Coordinates of C-alpha atoms and ligand atoms in Angstrom, one line a residue:
X25 CA -5.1 4.1 -5.3
X26 CA -2.9 3.5 -8.4
X27 CA 0.7 2.4 -7.9
X28 CA 3.7 4.0 -9.5
X29 CA 7.0 2.3 -8.6
X30 CA 10.2 4.4 -9.1
X31 CA 12.3 1.3 -8.3
X32 CA 14.3 -0.5 -11.0
X33 CA 13.6 -3.8 -9.2
X34 CA 9.8 -3.9 -8.6
X35 CA 8.4 -7.4 -9.1
X36 CA 5.2 -6.4 -10.9
X37 CA 6.0 -3.5 -13.3
X38 CA 9.6 -2.8 -12.4
X39 CA 12.0 -1.6 -15.0
X40 CA 9.4 -0.3 -17.5
X41 CA 9.8 3.4 -16.3
X42 CA 13.5 3.1 -16.5
X43 CA 16.1 4.0 -19.0
X44 CA 19.0 2.0 -17.7
X45 CA 19.2 2.9 -14.0
X46 CA 17.6 6.4 -14.4
X47 CA 13.8 6.9 -13.9
X48 CA 12.4 8.3 -17.1
X49 CA 10.2 11.1 -15.6
X50 CA 8.2 11.6 -18.8
X51 CA 7.5 7.9 -18.9
X52 CA 6.4 8.0 -15.2
X53 CA 4.2 11.1 -16.0
X54 CA 2.4 9.3 -18.8
X55 CA 1.7 6.4 -16.5
X56 CA 0.4 8.8 -13.9
X57 CA -1.9 10.4 -16.5
X58 CA -3.3 7.0 -17.6
X59 CA -4.0 6.0 -14.0
X60 CA -5.8 9.3 -13.3
X61 CA -7.8 9.0 -16.5
X62 CA -8.7 5.4 -15.4
X63 CA -10.2 6.8 -12.2
X64 CA -7.5 6.8 -9.6
X65 CA -8.2 9.2 -6.8
X66 CA -4.8 8.6 -5.2
X67 CA -1.4 7.8 -6.8
X68 CA 1.1 6.0 -4.5
X69 CA 4.7 6.7 -5.4
X70 CA 7.4 4.5 -3.9
X71 CA 11.2 4.5 -4.2
X72 CA 12.1 1.5 -2.1
X73 CA 11.2 -1.9 -3.3
X74 CA 9.6 -3.9 -0.4
X75 CA 9.1 -7.1 -2.3
X76 CA 10.4 -10.2 -0.5
X77 CA 14.2 -10.3 -0.6
X78 CA 14.6 -6.7 -1.9
X79 CA 17.8 -4.9 -1.0
X80 CA 17.8 -1.7 1.1
X81 CA 18.1 1.7 -0.6
X82 CA 19.7 4.8 1.0
X83 CA 17.4 7.6 2.0
X84 CA 19.2 10.0 -0.4
X85 CA 18.7 7.7 -3.3
X86 CA 15.1 7.1 -2.3
X87 CA 14.5 10.9 -2.2
X88 CA 16.2 11.4 -5.6
X89 CA 13.9 8.8 -7.2
X90 CA 10.6 10.0 -5.7
X91 CA 10.7 13.7 -5.1
X92 CA 10.9 15.0 -8.7
X93 CA 7.9 12.9 -9.7
X94 CA 5.9 13.9 -6.6
X95 CA 6.6 17.5 -7.5
X96 CA 5.6 17.1 -11.2
X97 CA 2.4 15.2 -10.4
X98 CA 1.3 17.7 -7.8
X99 CA 1.9 20.5 -10.3
X100 CA 0.2 19.0 -13.3
X101 CA -2.5 16.5 -12.2
X102 CA -5.6 16.7 -10.2
X103 CA -5.0 13.7 -7.9
X104 CA -3.8 13.0 -4.3
X105 CA -0.2 11.9 -4.1
X106 CA 0.6 9.3 -1.5
X107 CA 4.3 8.7 -0.8
X108 CA 5.1 5.0 0.0
X109 CA 8.1 5.5 2.4
X110 CA 9.4 4.7 5.9
X111 CA 12.0 7.5 5.7
X112 CA 11.3 10.6 7.8
X113 CA 13.4 12.9 5.5
X114 CA 11.3 11.9 2.5
X115 CA 8.0 12.3 4.4
X116 CA 9.0 15.9 5.2
X117 CA 10.3 16.7 1.7
X118 CA 7.3 15.0 -0.1
X119 CA 4.8 16.9 2.1
X120 CA 6.6 20.2 1.1
X121 CA 6.3 19.1 -2.5
X122 CA 2.6 18.7 -2.2
X123 CA 2.0 15.0 -1.3
X124 CA -1.3 14.4 0.5
X125 CA -0.8 11.0 2.2
X126 CA 2.1 9.1 3.9
X127 CA 1.9 5.4 3.3
X128 CA 4.4 3.6 5.6
X129 CA 4.7 -0.2 5.4
X130 CA 6.7 0.0 8.7
X131 CA 3.9 2.0 10.5
X132 CA 6.3 4.8 11.5
X133 CA 8.6 2.4 13.3
X134 CA 11.8 3.7 11.6
X135 CA 14.0 6.2 13.5
X136 CA 12.7 9.7 12.9
X137 CA 9.6 8.7 11.0
X138 CA 7.1 9.3 13.7
X139 CA 8.1 12.9 14.4
X140 CA 8.5 13.7 10.7
X141 CA 5.1 12.3 9.9
X142 CA 3.5 14.0 12.8
X143 CA 4.8 17.4 11.7
X144 CA 3.5 17.1 8.1
X145 CA -0.1 17.2 9.3
X146 CA -0.9 14.7 6.6
X147 CA -3.1 11.5 6.7
X148 CA -0.9 8.4 7.3
X149 CA -1.5 4.8 6.4
X150 CA 0.0 2.5 9.1
X151 CA 0.7 -1.0 7.7
X152 CA 1.5 -4.2 9.5
X153 CA 4.6 -6.1 8.5
X154 CA 6.3 -9.0 10.4
X155 CA 10.1 -8.8 9.9
X156 CA 11.7 -6.8 7.1
X157 CA 11.5 -7.2 3.3
X158 CA 14.7 -9.3 3.4
X159 CA 13.4 -12.0 5.8
X160 CA 9.7 -11.5 6.1
X161 CA 8.7 -14.6 4.0
X162 CA 10.9 -17.0 5.9
X163 CA 8.3 -19.1 7.6
X164 CA 6.3 -16.3 9.3
X165 CA 4.4 -17.6 12.4
X166 CA 1.5 -16.3 14.5
X167 CA -0.7 -17.9 17.1
X168 CA -3.7 -15.8 15.9
X169 CA -2.8 -13.7 12.9
X170 CA -5.9 -11.6 13.1
X171 CA -5.6 -10.8 16.8
X172 CA -1.8 -10.1 16.5
X173 CA -2.2 -7.7 13.5
X174 CA -5.1 -5.9 15.2
X175 CA -3.1 -5.6 18.4
X176 CA -0.1 -4.2 16.6
X177 CA -2.1 -1.7 14.6
X178 CA -4.0 -0.6 17.8
X179 CA -0.7 -0.1 19.5
X180 CA 0.7 2.0 16.6
X181 CA -2.5 4.2 16.7
X182 CA -1.8 4.8 20.5
X183 CA 1.8 5.7 19.7
X184 CA 0.7 8.1 17.0
X185 CA -1.8 9.7 19.3
X186 CA 0.8 10.2 21.9
X187 CA 3.0 11.9 19.3
X188 CA 0.2 14.4 18.5
X189 CA -1.3 12.7 15.5
X190 CA -5.1 12.8 15.8
X191 CA -7.0 9.6 15.1
X192 CA -8.8 11.2 12.2
X193 CA -5.4 11.3 10.3
X194 CA -4.9 7.5 10.4
X195 CA -5.7 4.7 7.9
X196 CA -5.0 1.0 8.7
X197 CA -3.7 -1.8 6.5
X198 CA -3.1 -5.4 7.6
X199 CA -0.2 -5.7 5.1
X200 CA -1.3 -8.6 2.8
X201 CA 1.9 -10.6 1.9
X202 CA 4.2 -8.8 4.4
X203 CA 5.4 -11.6 6.6
X204 CA 2.3 -13.8 6.0
X205 CA 1.7 -17.2 4.5
X206 CA -1.3 -17.6 2.2
X207 CA -3.3 -19.0 5.1
X208 CA -2.5 -15.9 7.1
X209 CA -3.6 -13.6 4.3
X210 CA -6.9 -15.4 3.9
X211 CA -7.5 -15.3 7.6
X212 CA -6.8 -11.6 7.6
X213 CA -9.2 -11.0 4.6
X214 CA -12.0 -13.0 6.4
X215 CA -11.4 -11.0 9.6
X216 CA -11.2 -7.6 8.1
X217 CA -14.6 -6.5 9.7
X218 CA -12.9 -7.1 13.0
X219 CA -10.1 -4.7 12.1
X220 CA -12.8 -2.2 11.0
X221 CA -14.0 -2.2 14.6
X222 CA -11.1 0.1 15.4
X223 CA -13.1 2.7 13.6
X224 CA -10.5 3.9 11.1
X225 CA -10.6 3.7 7.3
X226 CA -8.8 0.6 5.8
X227 CA -6.5 0.3 2.9
X228 CA -5.6 -3.0 1.3
X229 CA -3.3 -4.2 -1.5
X230 CA -3.6 -7.5 -3.2
X231 CA -2.7 -6.4 -6.7
X232 CA -0.7 -9.1 -8.5
X233 CA 0.7 -10.5 -5.2
X234 CA 2.3 -13.9 -5.0
X235 CA -0.5 -15.4 -2.8
X236 CA -2.4 -15.6 -6.1
X237 CA 0.4 -17.7 -7.6
X238 CA 0.5 -19.9 -4.5
X239 CA -3.3 -20.4 -4.6
X240 CA -3.9 -20.9 -8.3
X241 CA -0.5 -20.9 -10.0
X242 CA -0.7 -17.6 -12.0
X243 CA 2.3 -15.8 -13.3
X244 CA 2.5 -12.1 -12.5
X245 CA 1.0 -11.0 -15.8
X246 CA -2.0 -13.4 -15.3
X247 CA -3.1 -12.2 -11.9
X248 CA -5.7 -9.5 -12.7
X249 CA -8.9 -11.6 -12.4
X250 CA -7.9 -12.9 -9.0
X251 CA -6.7 -9.4 -7.8
X252 CA -10.2 -8.1 -8.8
X253 CA -11.9 -10.8 -6.8
X254 CA -9.8 -10.0 -3.7
X255 CA -10.5 -6.3 -4.1
X256 CA -14.2 -7.0 -4.2
X257 CA -14.0 -9.3 -1.2
X258 CA -12.1 -6.7 0.7
X259 CA -14.5 -3.9 -0.1
X260 CA -17.4 -6.1 1.0
X261 CA -15.6 -6.4 4.3
X262 CA -15.1 -2.7 4.8
X263 CA -11.9 -1.7 2.9
X264 CA -12.2 1.9 1.6
X265 CA -9.0 2.3 -0.4
X266 CA -7.7 -0.4 -2.8
X267 CA -4.0 -0.2 -3.8
X268 CA -3.7 -1.5 -7.4
X269 CA -1.7 -1.6 -10.5
X270 CA -4.8 -1.9 -12.6
X271 CA -7.0 1.1 -11.9
X272 CA -9.6 0.9 -14.7
X273 CA -10.6 -2.7 -14.0
X274 CA -10.5 -2.3 -10.2
X275 CA -12.7 0.8 -10.4
X276 CA -15.3 -1.1 -12.3
X277 CA -15.2 -4.1 -10.0
X278 CA -15.4 -1.9 -6.9
X279 CA -18.3 0.1 -8.5
X280 CA -20.4 -3.1 -8.7
X281 CA -19.7 -3.9 -5.1
X282 CA -20.7 -0.4 -4.0
X283 CA -23.8 -0.5 -6.1
X284 CA -24.9 -3.8 -4.5
X285 CA -24.1 -2.4 -1.0
X286 CA -26.4 0.6 -1.7
X287 CA -29.5 -1.6 -2.4
X288 CA -31.9 -2.4 0.4
X289 CA -32.9 -6.0 1.0
X290 CA -36.6 -6.6 0.2
Ligands
7PJ1297 C1 1.5 -2.5 -0.1 C2 2.1 -1.2 0.1 C3 0.3 -2.8 0.6 C4 0.4 -0.6 1.5 C5 3.3 -2.4 -1.2 C6 3.4 -4.7 -3.7 C7 4.4 -4.4 -2.7 N1 1.5 -0.2 0.9 N2 3.2 -1.2 -0.6 N3 -0.2 -1.8 1.4 N4 2.3 -3.2 -0.9 N5 -0.2 0.3 2.3 O1 2.9 -3.8 -4.4 O2 3.2 -5.9 -4.0 O3 -0.3 -3.9 0.5 S1 4.7 -2.8 -2.3

């Protein structure tokens, strides 16, 4: 899953798709074409920055940023579009524009999101977050992060099923970096096989995240090798979808993991 941010304030690649405060749609389309050529099966399009401390955006503005790009990618490229949003209105509109996945970092907890997502009929990624982008990195605490994340996601699966969303539409994500310390992130990565026991596909995102800086002191443009290592470790532990800014390199790294998994021990 390749990432395209339509926010002017993204931490990792923000701003480069912008002309002033306007998203340059041709620039975003070239980025989309590159990611597809590099081997992305899914493009994740987001219009709300959820990095720590990010400011909220209105649903109207979020729709204005995301929908034109979703429409154009669906019309011109052979790729599944995922829309990274917690806003019911955008879920509905993006589905109508041709999106194929809803990716919600708030696991459909926002008013109106559950009903809207249910009605689209699309697959949905439910992610765990503790707190909101504004405060989530203020000393997050857990007694047992793995158990608490699994418990939360299992609960959201139940809520979804009660709303008429069949299990086979659901994908789970422990939400690396969303209200977690480095130790929490590592515990979750180690425990990923336990989350897999819920029997649903898993999506993970480590790409360029600040845990890499905290562990080995790398600036944002120096985090690819560590991001690849984390992607490989996650695939080994059962992750099926890797959300990344660096599709070509990630696809190669994952291909080696998959090749090894396919070999029988002698
Ligand atoms: C994630 C995401 C993630 C899912 C972002 C960033 C922050 N969606 N959206 N999982 N991260 N499902 O790219 O660092 O980890 S935005």
